[in-house]
Amino acid sequence: MKIKSILIANRGEIAIRIMRTARRMGIRTYAIKTAKEPSAWYLDEADDIIDFSESLSDTPEFLDIERIIHAVRENNIDAVHPGYGFLAENPIFARRCEEENINFIGPSSGVIYNMGNKTVAKDIARKNNVPLLRGSKGTLLNADYARRFANAIGYPVILKAAAGGGGRGMRVAENEEEVERMYNLASNESAKAFNDPAMFIEKYVAEPRHIEFQILADKHGNIVHLGERECSIQRKHQKLIEESPSPALDPELREEMGNAAVDIAKGVGYFSAGTVEFLLDADRKFYFMEMNTRIQVEHPVTEMVTGIDLIEQMIRVAQGEKLLFAQKDIRLKGHAIEFRINAEDVQSGFSPSLGTIEKISWPESKNVRVDTGVHDGSVITPYYDSMIAKLIVYGEDREKALQESSNAIRKFWIKGTKTTLSFCRAVLQNRNFRKGYFNTSFLSSELKIHYHSEPEEEMLAAFFAIYDFARDLEEAEGKKLNVDKGKNITPWLLNKRLR
Amino acid sequence: MDVNGRNFKKFLERQQIFESQYDAESKKKQHAKGKLTARERIAILFDENTFEEVDAYVSSAKSEGDFGKIKGSFGDGVIIGHGQVHGRLVFAYAQDFNIMGGSLGSIHAAKIMKLQDMALKMGAPIIGLIDSGGARIQEGVASLAGYAGIFYRNVQASGVIPQISVILGPAAGGAVYSPSITDYVFMTNKTSYMFVTGPNVVKEVLNEDVTFDDLGGAEVHAKKSGVAQMIFEDEENTLMGVRRLISYLPSNNLENCPETEPDDDETRDVEEKLRDIVPDDANKPYDVKDVINLIVDKRSFYEISERFAQNLVVGFGRLDGKVIGIIANQPKVLAGTLDIDSSTKGARFIRFCDSFNIPLLTLEDVPGFLPGIDQEHSGIIRHGAKLLYAYADATVPRITVILRKSYGGAYCVMNSKNLGGDFNFAWPTAEIAVMGPEGAVAILYRKELAASEDPARLKKELAVKYRDEIANPYVADEKGFIDEVIDPSFTRKKLKSAFLALENKYVTNPTRKHGNIPL
Amino acid sequence: MWIRERILPPGYLINVYDNRSVMAEKNKGAKNTRKSRMIALSSTEKEYVFTNPLDRKVKYMGETLQIKLYEDPNGFSYVLWKNKKYPLEIIEKNQNRYTVMLNGVWHSFTIETPFSLKRKKFLESQAGTSSSVTIDAPMPGKIVEVLVEEGADVKAGEPILILEAMKMQNEISSHVDGVIRKIAIRQNDSVMKDDLLIEIEKH
């Protein structure tokens, strides 16, 4: 059934990204307005706005399933695209859409449930003979149980929230003493973020690469992978820089891992776009980690090297169309890198940096794509994640892409908040990164200083500080004070002053 | 005249002895404490080569009996005189720690009193650079009498000429009261202290260990006690700060404030940014200093008591070169509520501005008074009344701009129309009512809410209705309690013309000795 | 005279210096701030000495420099140095303490005169004996848990409290070995940036 209208149950850059493709396909778009950012840019891009400004319950707007369902019904909207985060991997939401006969642009609720529960996901991988790491089969009862299990499989271990994602609710314990503290930290965080304190544990692979495969499947059993994304540049499991293809893979390994990814997706009866995440260790052995049943933040790098619009494909699949290409038609051409530009203070341990984006500008070029949800005057709120833009740079090969990236970042200016741009520069300066030798421990072991500044830059900054200080002194010292006027006091005023 | 003659020889001899008091040795001693000498301080404070010393050669009093010998000196440990700051006459005294620890003897005190009398006669500001060990024990009651005489003159001069105290070393015991009467107290971090009883006494009486810095350092007085309005990291910045403050002040209560040539162009009259500063969400904080800086001339805002009672921002600024005093609620701190500290801070600032004919601008975003047992028991009623009294008693031009919240008693206090506000403006974001929507709804619809199936939802719906019908600026506008609801981006322009209209404001308060402010 | 900071024409130069007009408008006897020597002391104790910072010929460590400050029509300020543009802005300033963001990296300085620098060094050498360090809140947030008690021994890198900000629980750890001298906050307190959290007496 053809989709004529879509509600985007999301905000920021991904909402804008989805709306643009939808509009190109002639589909009417609806956005949700919240009181938290009532003048955000994504609202301007939508054809229609559904107003959620009056908060009627304590559930955050983008998590309020019944309110969203109600809005879709009321406005006769055909479909919902959840974007990433929020309700994107919430099986209850997908189930409610199915019940209400709303086209949920994503996989079925059953698949979301199975893959969302990491222990179920692992069973499916095991059945399909995809390599796995040793770990607990189910969730752990308590910290003590975690400690005993960790002792059995050996250290280091990683504690993960069963419902987790995006790095939240995950902690590594290096030894027995740390297990309990890390268990509590991760569990509390998960309880807050996902309303579920359940944890599981597995062997921790030191210094692995994080490689993920983009999957695309239709409702007719056709399934392809669109190559991999290298996401090893991370900080505390938060991806910061992603690229495609990975410098670590050769065609053979790519085929092997790609097939494993397709097997898993097939095993669960997957349709729509999805991502299978693997760890790749130093011996080039790979292990299945999890499957993300949604569009990923870093999907643009895949789009750049394959030329396929993933959002468009998701919508087509949701309409019941067949994929127009098979695995042999997929070619990875060139190299693409994505830099996440977050409002974070790199120099103070990546702490969030709130404020207003006073100005933002970037170089326009055919090899540069910027996905962003902010413009001049946008406010960074504490309510949502800190990402303000994604800079995606394309080059014929990795070398050219890196060169292009350095230029683009130099000309990417943001005023009003601290950002991770200085971090991106530091990574680009690193020789091992340039050579492609890196893994997930890059930040802690390789990049000792997380920002880059040329020696002369501090001198220029020092000059500016002194210049401004001198200007302030000048304000007090250099201005002519007109005191004469005060001497000509009219009797009228004099009378008043001597009351 | 014969330069080799007896008379002149004596003159040179005296001068030599006098100068020897300020040798390299004494300079080194002072620098070794991280402090400047009294002469160096004066050189920074005044315009180059304008300071003229008075009474340099008076000698110390002789000791009574044998109890401690007074090492006689010229000047008795204090330099007094006059000079120019930005080309304007200013009187100053500087205590010299190198001469008998800057202790206050009878002659020392007499010199300061003489200077105070002069400053009052000439109608020029007086600045005290304080670095003194306290009363001179050897002189006994004579030195105490000296303090009292200084206090008396401080009070006489209060509201007539600006008085500024700069604490650059210790100020202990009775010595602290002169600064506290004066209009502004400056301190330098780490090298200046003020306390009535020192750490030794605290240790003796209460057996508690406390360091000089923790008991009466600059940080403590700037943040906790509010005694020091301005603190700086070093003496040069402290003294330059004093110079800057003086550039805003008239020399006396009859003079107008010094004006500058405005160098802001007319494009500043429309400031689009002001439209976006107040968040739509009524509970979201913002920095009111951003608003101030967008309204006043560039770089002209000079904040007073920056660290004390941060929920109320006060300071001087210029509007087209003319000085105004600004009082603004700070939503960023304690949601901008008024408490004891902010009330007294605001009241004292308003009293100063009124004394010296400085027009007042109030930027209001106040949800009310800070609730709490501690506040009530410590007398928020008494202290809040000071702010109210200060506003109502002020005869200078008074303008209020309501930026957002203006609720209940706090509405009345913050220079409301019927408290004598000359122009009361409001931004469209203003909410003027007896109380906030949540509270009002809970009282007015108690029964309905109790009976409702979903009280939270009903409460929210009613709150929306309340905002639409009552808590907005338009009701007040239509009743005349607001003169105009203005577009935020035109605030500077509106204020400029409003203050111009009020330039010759003249009101009479009843004749009386003085009012009885609830101290 | 500094005409305006809001710039109309594209690429407006903001540090223009017209000697004559300033001299004419200046107060008699006012301090000459243009000729003075100022030192920017970086957080890593590096000293940048400039003379005549407002002059056309700025002197840096005895060398005359051509540094031009511009404001472009988009509202970015930038400095032009050796034909390269560096965007910059002041992100914090308080009296003589500055934090300047240049090309995405922030640098902190205190602006000193020769004497105040001397004094500072002197006071620091004196303070060497008192050895307490403070842990301040790196960001506004809520204290979820305090992991130590007053008087407890801590090692560098040991977590001492958990601060929740932007839905993340951040472990704040000690950066020195020492004894907890004072805990200034309690569980569930909301803290502002730079609020004092904990004081540690160094070993």
JSON list of N, CA, C and O in Angstrom, two decimals, chain A residues 333-336 366-367 394-401 404:
[
{"chain": "A", "resi": 333, "resn": "LYS", "atom": "N", "xyz": [31.94, 2.08, -3.66]},
{"chain": "A", "resi": 333, "resn": "LYS", "atom": "CA", "xyz": [32.77, 2.94, -4.50]},
{"chain": "A", "resi": 333, "resn": "LYS", "atom": "C", "xyz": [33.32, 4.09, -3.65]},
{"chain": "A", "resi": 333, "resn": "LYS", "atom": "O", "xyz": [32.55, 4.81, -3.02]},
{"chain": "A", "resi": 334, "resn": "GLY", "atom": "N", "xyz": [34.64, 4.23, -3.65]},
{"chain": "A", "resi": 334, "resn": "GLY", "atom": "CA", "xyz": [35.26, 5.34, -2.92]},
{"chain": "A", "resi": 334, "resn": "GLY", "atom": "C", "xyz": [35.26, 5.11, -1.42]},
{"chain": "A", "resi": 334, "resn": "GLY", "atom": "O", "xyz": [35.13, 3.98, -0.94]},
{"chain": "A", "resi": 335, "resn": "HIS", "atom": "N", "xyz": [35.41, 6.21, -0.66]},
{"chain": "A", "resi": 335, "resn": "HIS", "atom": "CA", "xyz": [35.55, 6.09, 0.78]},
{"chain": "A", "resi": 335, "resn": "HIS", "atom": "C", "xyz": [34.82, 7.27, 1.44]},
{"chain": "A", "resi": 335, "resn": "HIS", "atom": "O", "xyz": [34.90, 8.39, 0.97]},
{"chain": "A", "resi": 336, "resn": "ALA", "atom": "N", "xyz": [34.08, 6.98, 2.50]},
{"chain": "A", "resi": 336, "resn": "ALA", "atom": "CA", "xyz": [33.37, 8.06, 3.19]},
{"chain": "A", "resi": 336, "resn": "ALA", "atom": "C", "xyz": [33.66, 8.01, 4.68]},
{"chain": "A", "resi": 336, "resn": "ALA", "atom": "O", "xyz": [33.80, 6.93, 5.26]},
{"chain": "A", "resi": 366, "resn": "LYS", "atom": "N", "xyz": [30.81, 19.29, -3.22]},
{"chain": "A", "resi": 366, "resn": "LYS", "atom": "CA", "xyz": [30.08, 18.09, -3.63]},
{"chain": "A", "resi": 366, "resn": "LYS", "atom": "C", "xyz": [30.54, 16.87, -2.82]},
{"chain": "A", "resi": 366, "resn": "LYS", "atom": "O", "xyz": [29.84, 15.88, -2.72]},
{"chain": "A", "resi": 367, "resn": "ASN", "atom": "N", "xyz": [31.72, 16.94, -2.24]},
{"chain": "A", "resi": 367, "resn": "ASN", "atom": "CA", "xyz": [32.21, 15.83, -1.45]},
{"chain": "A", "resi": 367, "resn": "ASN", "atom": "C", "xyz": [31.89, 15.95, 0.04]},
{"chain": "A", "resi": 367, "resn": "ASN", "atom": "O", "xyz": [32.32, 15.14, 0.83]},
{"chain": "A", "resi": 394, "resn": "TYR", "atom": "N", "xyz": [33.43, 12.64, 1.51]},
{"chain": "A", "resi": 394, "resn": "TYR", "atom": "CA", "xyz": [33.64, 11.57, 0.54]},
{"chain": "A", "resi": 394, "resn": "TYR", "atom": "C", "xyz": [34.94, 11.80, -0.22]},
{"chain": "A", "resi": 394, "resn": "TYR", "atom": "O", "xyz": [35.32, 12.94, -0.50]},
{"chain": "A", "resi": 395, "resn": "GLY", "atom": "N", "xyz": [35.63, 10.72, -0.54]},
{"chain": "A", "resi": 395, "resn": "GLY", "atom": "CA", "xyz": [36.82, 10.82, -1.38]},
{"chain": "A", "resi": 395, "resn": "GLY", "atom": "C", "xyz": [36.95, 9.56, -2.22]},
{"chain": "A", "resi": 395, "resn": "GLY", "atom": "O", "xyz": [36.35, 8.54, -1.89]},
{"chain": "A", "resi": 396, "resn": "GLU", "atom": "N", "xyz": [37.74, 9.66, -3.27]},
{"chain": "A", "resi": 396, "resn": "GLU", "atom": "CA", "xyz": [37.88, 8.48, -4.15]},
{"chain": "A", "resi": 396, "resn": "GLU", "atom": "C", "xyz": [38.53, 7.32, -3.41]},
{"chain": "A", "resi": 396, "resn": "GLU", "atom": "O", "xyz": [38.24, 6.15, -3.67]},
{"chain": "A", "resi": 397, "resn": "ASP", "atom": "N", "xyz": [39.46, 7.65, -2.52]},
{"chain": "A", "resi": 397, "resn": "ASP", "atom": "CA", "xyz": [40.02, 6.60, -1.68]},
{"chain": "A", "resi": 397, "resn": "ASP", "atom": "C", "xyz": [40.20, 7.19, -0.28]},
{"chain": "A", "resi": 397, "resn": "ASP", "atom": "O", "xyz": [39.89, 8.36, -0.04]},
{"chain": "A", "resi": 398, "resn": "ARG", "atom": "N", "xyz": [40.71, 6.38, 0.64]},
{"chain": "A", "resi": 398, "resn": "ARG", "atom": "CA", "xyz": [40.78, 6.82, 2.03]},
{"chain": "A", "resi": 398, "resn": "ARG", "atom": "C", "xyz": [41.71, 8.03, 2.16]},
{"chain": "A", "resi": 398, "resn": "ARG", "atom": "O", "xyz": [41.39, 8.99, 2.88]},
{"chain": "A", "resi": 399, "resn": "GLU", "atom": "N", "xyz": [42.83, 7.97, 1.47]},
{"chain": "A", "resi": 399, "resn": "GLU", "atom": "CA", "xyz": [43.79, 9.06, 1.53]},
{"chain": "A", "resi": 399, "resn": "GLU", "atom": "C", "xyz": [43.15, 10.39, 1.14]},
{"chain": "A", "resi": 399, "resn": "GLU", "atom": "O", "xyz": [43.27, 11.40, 1.85]},
{"chain": "A", "resi": 400, "resn": "LYS", "atom": "N", "xyz": [42.41, 10.37, 0.02]},
{"chain": "A", "resi": 400, "resn": "LYS", "atom": "CA", "xyz": [41.77, 11.61, -0.46]},
{"chain": "A", "resi": 400, "resn": "LYS", "atom": "C", "xyz": [40.66, 12.05, 0.50]},
{"chain": "A", "resi": 400, "resn": "LYS", "atom": "O", "xyz": [40.47, 13.24, 0.74]},
{"chain": "A", "resi": 401, "resn": "ALA", "atom": "N", "xyz": [39.96, 11.07, 1.04]},
{"chain": "A", "resi": 401, "resn": "ALA", "atom": "CA", "xyz": [38.88, 11.41, 1.98]},
{"chain": "A", "resi": 401, "resn": "ALA", "atom": "C", "xyz": [39.45, 12.08, 3.22]},
{"chain": "A", "resi": 401, "resn": "ALA", "atom": "O", "xyz": [38.87, 13.04, 3.75]},
{"chain": "A", "resi": 404, "resn": "GLU", "atom": "N", "xyz": [40.48, 15.64, 2.33]},
{"chain": "A", "resi": 404, "resn": "GLU", "atom": "CA", "xyz": [39.26, 16.45, 2.20]},
{"chain": "A", "resi": 404, "resn": "GLU", "atom": "C", "xyz": [38.69, 16.79, 3.58]},
{"chain": "A", "resi": 404, "resn": "GLU", "atom": "O", "xyz": [38.21, 17.88, 3.84]}
]
